[in-house]
Amino acid sequence: MRSRIPLLALTVLISVPFFHGCQQFDESGETMSLAPSRDRKSKSYDIVRVFYGTNRTATGDSRWNRYYGNEPGELEYGVCEVSIPRSHRYGEIERPSIWRLEFEESADKHILLQNIEPRSEADFVTELQHDVGRSPLREAFVFIHGYNVTFAQASYRAAQMAHDLRFSGPPILYSWPSRGELSGYVADLSAADGSTQHLKTFLERVARDSGADRIHLIAHSMGNRVTTEVLSKLADEGAWNRIPRFNQIILAAPDVDASTFKQEIAPRIVQGGERVTIYASAHDRALQASRLVHRSCRLGQGGENLTTFPELSMIEMVDATGVDFSFFELGHAEYGDALLSDVKLALRGYQAEQRGLEPLPVGAAWRVPPANRRPKPESEPGIVVVAKMETPAEEPEVVTPTGFWSYLKSLWPFQ
């Protein structure tokens, strides 16, 4: 009976795109080649520079979307360029879709990985210091992706977050060698565990030498597994070594054992950050399947399975079950603005009660209300904000699709 449960869980995982109705058509990047990045002055898209670290091995493929594969290797540093179309919708990752009869990437319509430039460690640090120095708040964030994500997909999300959050500093990506396949869950577990030391080295380097006054961590799904392990190791070393301290630590849909985290990990990682915000959802099917595999509740599960931390005031548990959680995924995020807006305010230093979240009766936990019920914060929590970092109220209103044809479209698995 034990051997049948992981198989059942993986079957559930494989069905995720059909439930969501938003599986992207193609990530192979057939039209991209090792050529200079396109014109930065194009009126149809903006370029976002993403600094990265990875322990993926380069494939030798000439297409940017396949430049890094899923085999583990040594730690590498670099900078990549991602284009965001001017037609971009807040909170979305625009990719070619069969539903829209799109069979090739287009910079006018889609988020594209335009260029990858590996760097030596010294050159990486020099360029990062330069970009941090241009930030009014001298800040940066590091994004650690989750299960079933390629390097290219992770770069899309890092760039899109920086763009939509109007983040003043450089976005930084750490990409561990996920297989980028729904059926690769077990392999991804091993790859995440094997990336701990590489991520630790990378974060220590960024914290020590980037010149940033504020460094935030944003981890998603299985990326929380390696992130929390690194933070735990850093905390353990604090007795004899000065550990890096981060500002906002955001753990989104963490695929981590809830009981282990609460009892062993949480008391240690709070030493390494100003605040830890955990986003959970009862609708995350990958976490539901993971619970079947591990036979234990996951930290990222919301609703009746929500884990709370009343004894640790630095940890804010946020149940995002009531809004679209797919902002942290790589598909269509029709209502991603509600969650994205909360992330934006969390990174700017607002506490949960200041962000318009609804307190839950269980205590020490909050709920994300729909965007139209979110009050606007009245003042900044003691940090300087530049003019271009407006409040989330200016994001475009998303119209909910209705009608019979919209219902049929929601069932179509190849959007």
Coordinates of N, CA, C and O in Angstrom, one line a residue, residues 37-204:
S37 N 21.5 40.8 -27.5 CA 20.1 41.1 -27.1 C 19.5 42.1 -28.0 O 20.2 43.0 -28.6
R38 N 18.2 42.1 -28.1 CA 17.5 43.0 -29.0 C 17.5 44.4 -28.6 O 17.9 44.8 -27.5
D39 N 17.1 45.3 -29.5 CA 17.2 46.8 -29.2 C 16.5 47.1 -27.9 O 15.3 46.9 -27.7
R40 N 17.3 47.7 -27.0 CA 16.7 48.1 -25.7 C 15.7 49.3 -25.8 O 15.0 49.6 -24.9
K41 N 15.8 50.0 -27.0 CA 14.9 51.2 -27.1 C 13.6 50.8 -27.8 O 12.9 51.7 -28.2
S42 N 13.3 49.6 -28.0 CA 12.1 49.2 -28.6 C 10.9 49.8 -27.8 O 10.8 49.8 -26.6
K43 N 9.9 50.2 -28.6 CA 8.7 50.8 -28.0 C 7.7 49.7 -27.6 O 6.7 50.0 -27.0
S44 N 8.0 48.5 -27.9 CA 7.0 47.4 -27.6 C 7.3 46.6 -26.4 O 6.5 45.8 -25.9
Y45 N 8.5 46.8 -25.8 CA 8.8 46.0 -24.6 C 9.9 46.7 -23.8 O 10.6 47.6 -24.3
D46 N 10.0 46.4 -22.5 CA 11.1 46.8 -21.6 C 12.0 45.7 -21.3 O 11.6 44.5 -21.3
I47 N 13.3 46.0 -21.0 CA 14.3 45.0 -20.6 C 14.5 45.1 -19.1 O 14.7 46.2 -18.6
V48 N 14.4 43.9 -18.4 CA 14.8 43.8 -17.0 C 16.0 43.0 -16.9 O 16.1 41.8 -17.4
R49 N 17.1 43.5 -16.3 CA 18.3 42.8 -16.0 C 18.1 42.0 -14.7 O 17.7 42.5 -13.7
V50 N 18.4 40.7 -14.8 CA 18.2 39.8 -13.7 C 19.6 39.2 -13.4 O 20.2 38.5 -14.2
F51 N 20.1 39.4 -12.2 CA 21.4 38.7 -11.8 C 21.0 37.3 -11.3 O 19.9 37.1 -10.8
Y52 N 21.9 36.4 -11.6 CA 21.5 35.0 -11.2 C 22.7 34.2 -10.7 O 23.9 34.5 -11.0
G53 N 22.4 33.2 -9.9 CA 23.3 32.2 -9.5 C 22.6 30.9 -9.8 O 21.4 30.8 -9.6
T54 N 23.4 29.9 -10.2 CA 22.8 28.6 -10.5 C 23.8 27.5 -10.3 O 25.0 27.7 -10.5
N55 N 23.3 26.3 -9.9 CA 24.1 25.1 -10.0 C 23.6 24.2 -11.0 O 23.8 22.9 -10.9
R56 N 22.9 24.7 -12.0 CA 22.6 23.9 -13.2 C 23.8 23.9 -14.1 O 24.6 24.8 -14.2
T57 N 23.9 22.8 -14.9 CA 25.0 22.7 -15.9 C 24.5 23.3 -17.2 O 23.4 23.0 -17.7
A58 N 25.4 24.1 -17.9 CA 25.0 24.6 -19.2 C 25.0 23.4 -20.2 O 25.8 22.5 -20.1
T59 N 24.0 23.5 -21.1 CA 23.8 22.4 -22.0 C 24.6 22.5 -23.3 O 24.8 21.5 -24.0
G60 N 25.1 23.7 -23.6 CA 25.7 23.9 -24.9 C 24.7 24.2 -26.0 O 25.1 24.4 -27.2
D61 N 23.4 24.2 -25.7 CA 22.4 24.5 -26.7 C 22.4 26.0 -27.0 O 22.7 26.8 -26.1
S62 N 22.2 26.4 -28.3 CA 22.3 27.8 -28.7 C 21.0 28.6 -28.4 O 21.0 29.8 -28.7
R63 N 20.0 27.9 -27.9 CA 18.8 28.6 -27.6 C 18.7 29.0 -26.1 O 19.0 28.2 -25.3
W64 N 18.4 30.3 -25.9 CA 18.4 30.8 -24.6 C 17.6 30.0 -23.6 O 18.0 29.8 -22.4
N65 N 16.4 29.6 -24.0 CA 15.5 28.9 -23.1 C 16.0 27.5 -22.7 O 15.5 26.9 -21.8
R66 N 17.1 27.1 -23.4 CA 17.7 25.8 -23.1 C 19.1 25.9 -22.8 O 19.9 24.9 -22.8
Y67 N 19.6 27.1 -22.5 CA 21.0 27.3 -22.2 C 21.4 26.5 -21.0 O 22.5 25.9 -21.0
Y68 N 20.6 26.5 -19.9 CA 20.9 25.7 -18.7 C 19.9 24.6 -18.7 O 18.7 24.8 -18.9
G69 N 20.4 23.4 -18.4 CA 19.5 22.2 -18.3 C 19.1 21.9 -16.9 O 19.1 22.7 -16.0
N70 N 18.9 20.6 -16.6 CA 18.5 20.1 -15.3 C 19.5 19.2 -14.6 O 19.2 18.6 -13.6
E71 N 20.7 19.2 -15.1 CA 21.8 18.4 -14.5 C 22.5 19.3 -13.5 O 22.8 20.5 -13.7
P72 N 22.8 18.8 -12.3 CA 23.5 19.6 -11.3 C 24.9 19.8 -11.6 O 25.6 18.9 -12.3
G73 N 25.5 20.9 -11.2 CA 26.9 21.2 -11.5 C 27.4 22.1 -10.4 O 26.9 22.2 -9.3
E74 N 28.5 22.9 -10.8 CA 29.1 23.8 -9.8 C 28.3 25.1 -9.9 O 27.6 25.4 -10.8
L75 N 28.5 25.9 -8.8 CA 27.9 27.2 -8.7 C 28.4 28.2 -9.8 O 29.6 28.3 -10.0
E76 N 27.5 28.8 -10.6 CA 27.9 29.7 -11.6 C 27.1 31.0 -11.3 O 26.0 31.1 -10.8
Y77 N 27.7 32.1 -11.8 CA 27.2 33.5 -11.6 C 26.9 34.0 -13.0 O 27.6 33.7 -14.0
G78 N 26.0 35.0 -13.1 CA 25.7 35.6 -14.4 C 24.7 36.7 -14.4 O 24.1 37.0 -13.3
V79 N 24.4 37.2 -15.5 CA 23.3 38.2 -15.7 C 22.5 37.8 -16.9 O 23.1 37.5 -18.0
C80 N 21.2 37.9 -16.9 CA 20.4 37.6 -18.0 C 19.4 38.8 -18.2 O 19.2 39.6 -17.3
E81 N 18.9 38.9 -19.4 CA 18.0 40.0 -19.8 C 16.7 39.4 -20.2 O 16.6 38.5 -21.0
V82 N 15.6 39.9 -19.6 CA 14.3 39.4 -19.9 C 13.4 40.6 -20.4 O 13.5 41.7 -19.8
S83 N 12.7 40.4 -21.5 CA 11.9 41.5 -22.0 C 10.5 41.3 -21.5 O 9.9 40.2 -21.4
I84 N 9.9 42.4 -21.1 CA 8.5 42.5 -20.7 C 7.7 43.3 -21.7 O 8.0 44.5 -21.9
P85 N 6.7 42.8 -22.4 CA 6.0 43.6 -23.4 C 5.2 44.7 -22.8 O 4.7 44.6 -21.6
R86 N 5.1 45.8 -23.5 CA 4.3 47.0 -23.0 C 2.9 46.6 -22.8 O 2.2 47.3 -22.1
S87 N 2.4 45.6 -23.5 CA 1.0 45.1 -23.3 C 0.8 44.2 -22.1 O -0.2 43.7 -21.9
H88 N 1.9 44.0 -21.3 CA 1.9 43.1 -20.2 C 0.8 43.5 -19.2 O 0.5 44.6 -18.9
R89 N 0.1 42.4 -18.7 CA -0.9 42.6 -17.7 C -0.3 42.3 -16.3 O 0.3 41.3 -16.1
Y90 N -0.7 43.1 -15.4 CA -0.2 43.0 -14.0 C -0.4 41.6 -13.4 O -1.5 41.1 -13.4
G91 N 0.7 41.0 -13.0 CA 0.6 39.7 -12.3 C 0.7 38.5 -13.2 O 0.6 37.4 -12.8
E92 N 0.9 38.7 -14.5 CA 0.8 37.6 -15.5 C 2.2 37.3 -16.1 O 3.1 38.2 -16.1
I93 N 2.3 36.1 -16.5 CA 3.5 35.7 -17.4 C 2.9 35.4 -18.7 O 2.3 34.3 -19.0
E94 N 3.1 36.3 -19.7 CA 2.6 36.1 -21.0 C 3.5 35.1 -21.8 O 4.7 35.4 -22.0
R95 N 3.0 34.0 -22.3 CA 3.7 33.1 -23.1 C 2.8 32.6 -24.2 O 1.6 32.8 -24.2
P96 N 3.4 32.1 -25.3 CA 2.6 31.6 -26.4 C 1.6 30.6 -26.0 O 1.8 29.7 -25.1
S97 N 0.4 30.7 -26.6 CA -0.7 29.8 -26.2 C -1.5 29.3 -27.4 O -1.8 30.1 -28.3
I98 N -1.7 28.0 -27.4 CA -2.5 27.4 -28.5 C -3.9 28.0 -28.5 O -4.5 28.2 -29.6
W99 N -4.4 28.3 -27.3 CA -5.8 28.9 -27.3 C -5.9 30.1 -28.1 O -6.9 30.4 -28.7
R100 N -4.8 30.9 -28.1 CA -4.8 32.2 -28.8 C -4.1 32.0 -30.2 O -3.8 33.0 -30.9
L101 N -3.9 30.7 -30.6 CA -3.3 30.4 -31.9 C -1.9 31.0 -32.0 O -1.5 31.6 -33.1
E102 N -1.1 31.0 -30.9 CA 0.2 31.5 -30.9 C 1.2 30.4 -30.9 O 1.2 29.6 -30.0
F103 N 2.1 30.3 -31.9 CA 3.0 29.1 -32.0 C 4.4 29.5 -31.9 O 5.3 28.7 -32.0
E104 N 4.7 30.8 -31.8 CA 6.1 31.3 -31.7 C 6.1 32.4 -30.6 O 5.1 33.1 -30.4
E105 N 7.3 32.6 -30.0 CA 7.5 33.7 -29.1 C 7.5 35.0 -29.9 O 8.1 35.1 -31.0
S106 N 7.0 36.1 -29.3 CA 7.0 37.4 -29.8 C 7.2 38.4 -28.7 O 6.5 38.4 -27.7
A107 N 8.3 39.2 -28.9 CA 8.6 40.2 -27.8 C 7.5 41.2 -27.6 O 7.4 41.9 -26.6
D108 N 6.6 41.4 -28.6 CA 5.5 42.3 -28.5 C 4.4 41.8 -27.7 O 3.6 42.6 -27.1
K109 N 4.3 40.5 -27.5 CA 3.2 39.9 -26.8 C 3.7 39.1 -25.5 O 2.8 38.9 -24.6
H110 N 4.9 38.6 -25.5 CA 5.3 37.6 -24.5 C 6.5 38.0 -23.7 O 7.3 38.8 -24.2
I111 N 6.6 37.5 -22.5 CA 7.8 37.7 -21.7 C 8.9 36.7 -22.3 O 8.6 35.5 -22.3
L112 N 10.0 37.2 -22.6 CA 11.1 36.4 -23.3 C 12.4 36.5 -22.5 O 12.8 37.6 -22.0
L113 N 13.1 35.4 -22.5 CA 14.5 35.4 -22.1 C 15.4 35.8 -23.3 O 15.5 35.1 -24.2
Q114 N 15.9 37.1 -23.3 CA 16.6 37.6 -24.4 C 18.1 37.3 -24.5 O 18.7 37.3 -25.6
N115 N 18.7 37.1 -23.3 CA 20.1 37.0 -23.3 C 20.6 36.4 -22.0 O 20.0 36.6 -21.0
I116 N 21.7 35.7 -22.1 CA 22.3 35.1 -20.9 C 23.8 35.4 -21.0 O 24.5 35.0 -22.0
E117 N 24.4 36.0 -19.9 CA 25.8 36.2 -19.9 C 26.5 35.8 -18.6 O 26.3 36.4 -17.6
P118 N 27.1 34.6 -18.6 CA 27.8 34.1 -17.4 C 28.9 35.1 -17.0 O 29.5 35.8 -17.9
R119 N 29.1 35.2 -15.7 CA 30.2 36.1 -15.2 C 31.1 35.4 -14.3 O 30.7 34.4 -13.6
S120 N 32.3 35.9 -14.1 CA 33.1 35.4 -13.0 C 32.5 36.0 -11.7 O 31.7 36.9 -11.7
E121 N 32.9 35.4 -10.6 CA 32.3 35.8 -9.3 C 32.7 37.3 -9.1 O 31.8 38.0 -8.6
A122 N 33.9 37.7 -9.4 CA 34.3 39.1 -9.2 C 33.5 40.0 -10.0 O 33.1 41.1 -9.6
D123 N 33.3 39.7 -11.3 CA 32.6 40.6 -12.2 C 31.1 40.7 -11.8 O 30.5 41.7 -11.9
F124 N 30.6 39.5 -11.4 CA 29.2 39.5 -10.9 C 29.0 40.5 -9.8 O 28.0 41.3 -9.8
V125 N 29.9 40.4 -8.8 CA 29.8 41.3 -7.6 C 29.9 42.8 -8.0 O 29.2 43.6 -7.5
T126 N 30.9 43.1 -8.9 CA 31.1 44.4 -9.3 C 29.8 45.0 -10.0 O 29.4 46.1 -9.7
E127 N 29.2 44.3 -10.9 CA 28.0 44.7 -11.6 C 26.8 44.8 -10.6 O 26.0 45.8 -10.7
L128 N 26.7 43.9 -9.7 CA 25.7 43.9 -8.7 C 25.8 45.2 -7.8 O 24.8 45.9 -7.5
Q129 N 27.0 45.5 -7.4 CA 27.2 46.6 -6.6 C 26.8 47.9 -7.3 O 26.2 48.8 -6.7
H130 N 27.1 47.9 -8.6 CA 26.7 49.1 -9.4 C 25.2 49.3 -9.5 O 24.7 50.4 -9.3
D131 N 24.5 48.2 -9.7 CA 23.0 48.3 -9.8 C 22.4 48.6 -8.5 O 21.4 49.3 -8.4
V132 N 22.9 48.0 -7.4 CA 22.4 48.3 -6.1 C 22.7 49.8 -5.8 O 21.8 50.5 -5.2
G133 N 23.8 50.3 -6.2 CA 24.1 51.7 -5.9 C 23.1 52.7 -6.6 O 23.0 53.8 -6.2
R134 N 22.5 52.2 -7.7 CA 21.5 53.1 -8.4 C 20.2 53.0 -7.7 O 19.3 53.8 -8.1
S135 N 20.0 52.1 -6.8 CA 18.7 52.0 -6.1 C 18.6 53.0 -5.0 O 19.5 53.1 -4.1
P136 N 17.5 53.8 -4.9 CA 17.4 54.8 -3.9 C 17.4 54.2 -2.5 O 17.8 54.8 -1.5
L137 N 16.9 53.0 -2.4 CA 16.8 52.3 -1.1 C 18.0 51.3 -0.9 O 18.1 50.6 0.1
R138 N 18.9 51.2 -1.9 CA 20.0 50.3 -1.9 C 19.5 48.9 -1.4 O 19.9 48.3 -0.5
E139 N 18.6 48.4 -2.2 CA 18.0 47.1 -1.9 C 18.0 46.1 -3.1 O 18.2 46.5 -4.2
A140 N 17.8 44.9 -2.8 CA 17.7 43.8 -3.8 C 16.8 42.7 -3.2 O 16.7 42.6 -2.0
F141 N 16.3 41.9 -4.1 CA 15.6 40.7 -3.6 C 16.2 39.5 -4.3 O 16.7 39.5 -5.5
V142 N 16.2 38.3 -3.6 CA 16.6 37.1 -4.2 C 15.4 36.1 -4.3 O 14.7 35.9 -3.3
F143 N 15.1 35.6 -5.5 CA 14.0 34.7 -5.7 C 14.5 33.3 -5.9 O 15.4 33.1 -6.7
I144 N 14.0 32.4 -5.1 CA 14.3 31.0 -5.2 C 13.1 30.2 -5.7 O 12.1 30.1 -4.9
H145 N 13.1 29.7 -6.9 CA 11.9 29.1 -7.5 C 11.6 27.7 -6.9 O 12.4 27.2 -6.1
G146 N 10.5 27.2 -7.3 CA 10.0 25.9 -6.8 C 10.2 24.7 -7.7 O 10.9 24.7 -8.7
Y147 N 9.4 23.7 -7.5 CA 9.3 22.5 -8.3 C 8.8 22.7 -9.7 O 8.0 23.6 -9.9
N148 N 9.3 21.9 -10.6 CA 8.8 21.9 -12.0 C 9.0 23.3 -12.7 O 8.1 23.8 -13.3
V149 N 10.2 23.8 -12.6 CA 10.5 25.1 -13.2 C 11.9 25.0 -13.9 O 12.9 24.5 -13.3
T150 N 11.9 25.5 -15.1 CA 13.2 25.6 -15.8 C 13.9 26.9 -15.5 O 13.3 27.8 -14.9
F151 N 15.1 27.0 -15.9 CA 15.9 28.2 -15.7 C 15.2 29.4 -16.4 O 15.0 30.5 -15.8
A152 N 14.7 29.2 -17.6 CA 14.0 30.2 -18.4 C 12.8 30.7 -17.7 O 12.5 31.9 -17.5
Q153 N 12.0 29.7 -17.2 CA 10.7 30.1 -16.5 C 11.0 30.8 -15.2 O 10.3 31.8 -14.9
A154 N 12.0 30.5 -14.5 CA 12.4 31.2 -13.3 C 12.8 32.6 -13.6 O 12.5 33.5 -12.9
S155 N 13.5 32.8 -14.7 CA 13.9 34.1 -15.1 C 12.7 35.0 -15.5 O 12.7 36.2 -15.2
Y156 N 11.7 34.4 -16.1 CA 10.5 35.2 -16.4 C 9.9 35.7 -15.1 O 9.5 36.9 -15.0
R157 N 9.7 34.8 -14.1 CA 9.1 35.2 -12.9 C 9.9 36.3 -12.1 O 9.3 37.2 -11.6
A158 N 11.2 36.1 -12.0 CA 12.0 37.1 -11.3 C 11.9 38.5 -12.0 O 11.7 39.5 -11.3
A159 N 11.9 38.5 -13.3 CA 11.8 39.8 -14.0 C 10.4 40.4 -13.8 O 10.3 41.6 -13.6
Q160 N 9.4 39.5 -14.0 CA 8.0 40.0 -13.9 C 7.7 40.6 -12.5 O 7.1 41.6 -12.3
M161 N 8.2 39.9 -11.4 CA 8.0 40.4 -10.1 C 8.7 41.8 -9.9 O 8.1 42.7 -9.4
A162 N 9.9 41.9 -10.4 CA 10.6 43.2 -10.3 C 9.8 44.3 -11.0 O 9.7 45.4 -10.5
H163 N 9.3 44.0 -12.2 CA 8.6 44.9 -13.0 C 7.3 45.3 -12.4 O 7.0 46.5 -12.2
D164 N 6.5 44.3 -11.9 CA 5.2 44.6 -11.4 C 5.2 45.2 -10.0 O 4.4 46.0 -9.6
L165 N 6.2 44.8 -9.2 CA 6.4 45.4 -7.9 C 7.0 46.8 -7.9 O 7.1 47.5 -6.9
R166 N 7.5 47.2 -9.1 CA 8.2 48.5 -9.3 C 9.4 48.5 -8.2 O 9.6 49.5 -7.6
F167 N 10.0 47.4 -8.2 CA 11.1 47.2 -7.2 C 12.3 48.1 -7.6 O 12.7 48.2 -8.7
S168 N 12.8 48.9 -6.6 CA 13.8 49.9 -7.0 C 15.2 49.3 -7.2 O 16.0 50.0 -7.8
G169 N 15.5 48.1 -6.7 CA 16.8 47.5 -6.8 C 16.8 46.4 -7.8 O 15.8 46.1 -8.4
P170 N 18.0 45.8 -7.9 CA 18.1 44.7 -8.9 C 17.4 43.4 -8.4 O 17.6 43.0 -7.2
P171 N 16.7 42.7 -9.3 CA 16.2 41.3 -9.0 C 17.4 40.3 -9.1 O 18.2 40.4 -10.0
I172 N 17.4 39.4 -8.2 CA 18.4 38.3 -8.2 C 17.7 37.0 -8.2 O 16.8 36.8 -7.4
L173 N 18.1 36.1 -9.0 CA 17.5 34.7 -9.1 C 18.5 33.7 -8.7 O 19.7 33.8 -9.1
Y174 N 18.0 32.7 -7.9 CA 18.8 31.5 -7.7 C 18.1 30.4 -8.3 O 16.9 30.1 -7.8
S175 N 18.7 29.7 -9.2 CA 18.0 28.6 -9.9 C 18.7 27.3 -9.6 O 19.8 27.0 -10.1
W176 N 18.0 26.4 -8.9 CA 18.6 25.0 -8.6 C 18.1 24.1 -9.7 O 17.1 24.4 -10.4
P177 N 18.7 22.9 -9.9 CA 18.4 22.1 -11.1 C 17.1 21.3 -11.1 O 17.1 20.1 -11.1
S178 N 16.0 22.0 -11.0 CA 14.7 21.3 -11.1 C 14.6 20.8 -12.6 O 15.1 21.3 -13.5
R179 N 13.9 19.6 -12.7 CA 13.8 19.0 -14.0 C 12.8 19.8 -14.9 O 12.8 19.6 -16.1
G180 N 11.9 20.6 -14.3 CA 11.0 21.3 -15.1 C 9.9 20.4 -15.7 O 9.4 20.7 -16.8
E181 N 9.6 19.3 -15.0 CA 8.6 18.4 -15.5 C 7.7 18.0 -14.4 O 8.1 17.9 -13.2
L182 N 6.4 17.8 -14.7 CA 5.4 17.5 -13.7 C 5.8 16.1 -13.0 O 5.5 15.9 -11.8
S183 N 6.3 15.2 -13.8 CA 6.6 13.9 -13.3 C 8.0 13.8 -12.6 O 8.4 12.8 -12.1
G184 N 8.6 15.0 -12.4 CA 9.9 15.0 -11.8 C 10.0 15.4 -10.4 O 11.0 15.8 -9.9
Y185 N 8.9 15.1 -9.6 CA 8.8 15.6 -8.2 C 9.9 14.9 -7.4 O 10.6 15.6 -6.6
V186 N 10.0 13.6 -7.5 CA 11.0 13.0 -6.6 C 12.4 13.4 -7.0 O 13.3 13.7 -6.1
A187 N 12.7 13.5 -8.3 CA 14.0 14.0 -8.7 C 14.3 15.4 -8.2 O 15.4 15.8 -7.8
D188 N 13.2 16.3 -8.2 CA 13.4 17.6 -7.8 C 13.7 17.7 -6.3 O 14.4 18.6 -5.8
L189 N 13.1 16.8 -5.5 CA 13.4 16.7 -4.1 C 14.9 16.5 -3.9 O 15.5 17.2 -3.0
S190 N 15.5 15.6 -4.6 CA 16.9 15.3 -4.5 C 17.7 16.5 -4.9 O 18.7 16.8 -4.3
A191 N 17.3 17.1 -6.1 CA 18.1 18.2 -6.6 C 18.0 19.4 -5.6 O 19.0 20.1 -5.4
A192 N 16.9 19.7 -5.0 CA 16.8 20.8 -4.0 C 17.7 20.5 -2.8 O 18.5 21.4 -2.4
D193 N 17.7 19.3 -2.3 CA 18.5 19.0 -1.2 C 20.0 19.1 -1.5 O 20.8 19.5 -0.7
G194 N 20.3 18.7 -2.8 CA 21.7 18.8 -3.2 C 22.2 20.2 -3.5 O 23.4 20.4 -3.8
S195 N 21.3 21.2 -3.5 CA 21.7 22.5 -3.8 C 21.9 23.4 -2.6 O 22.2 24.6 -2.7
T196 N 21.8 22.8 -1.4 CA 21.9 23.6 -0.2 C 23.2 24.4 0.0 O 23.2 25.6 0.2
Q197 N 24.3 23.7 -0.2 CA 25.6 24.4 0.0 C 25.8 25.5 -1.0 O 26.3 26.5 -0.7
H198 N 25.4 25.2 -2.3 CA 25.5 26.2 -3.3 C 24.7 27.5 -3.0 O 25.2 28.6 -3.2
L199 N 23.5 27.3 -2.6 CA 22.6 28.4 -2.3 C 23.2 29.2 -1.1 O 23.2 30.4 -1.1
K200 N 23.7 28.5 -0.1 CA 24.3 29.1 1.1 C 25.5 30.0 0.7 O 25.6 31.1 1.1
T201 N 26.3 29.4 -0.2 CA 27.5 30.2 -0.6 C 27.1 31.5 -1.4 O 27.6 32.5 -1.2
F202 N 26.0 31.3 -2.2 CA 25.5 32.4 -3.0 C 24.9 33.5 -2.2 O 25.3 34.7 -2.3
L203 N 24.1 33.1 -1.2 CA 23.4 34.1 -0.4 C 24.5 34.8 0.5 O 24.4 36.0 0.8
E204 N 25.4 34.1 1.0 CA 26.5 34.7 1.8 C 27.3 35.8 1.0 O 27.6 36.8 1.5

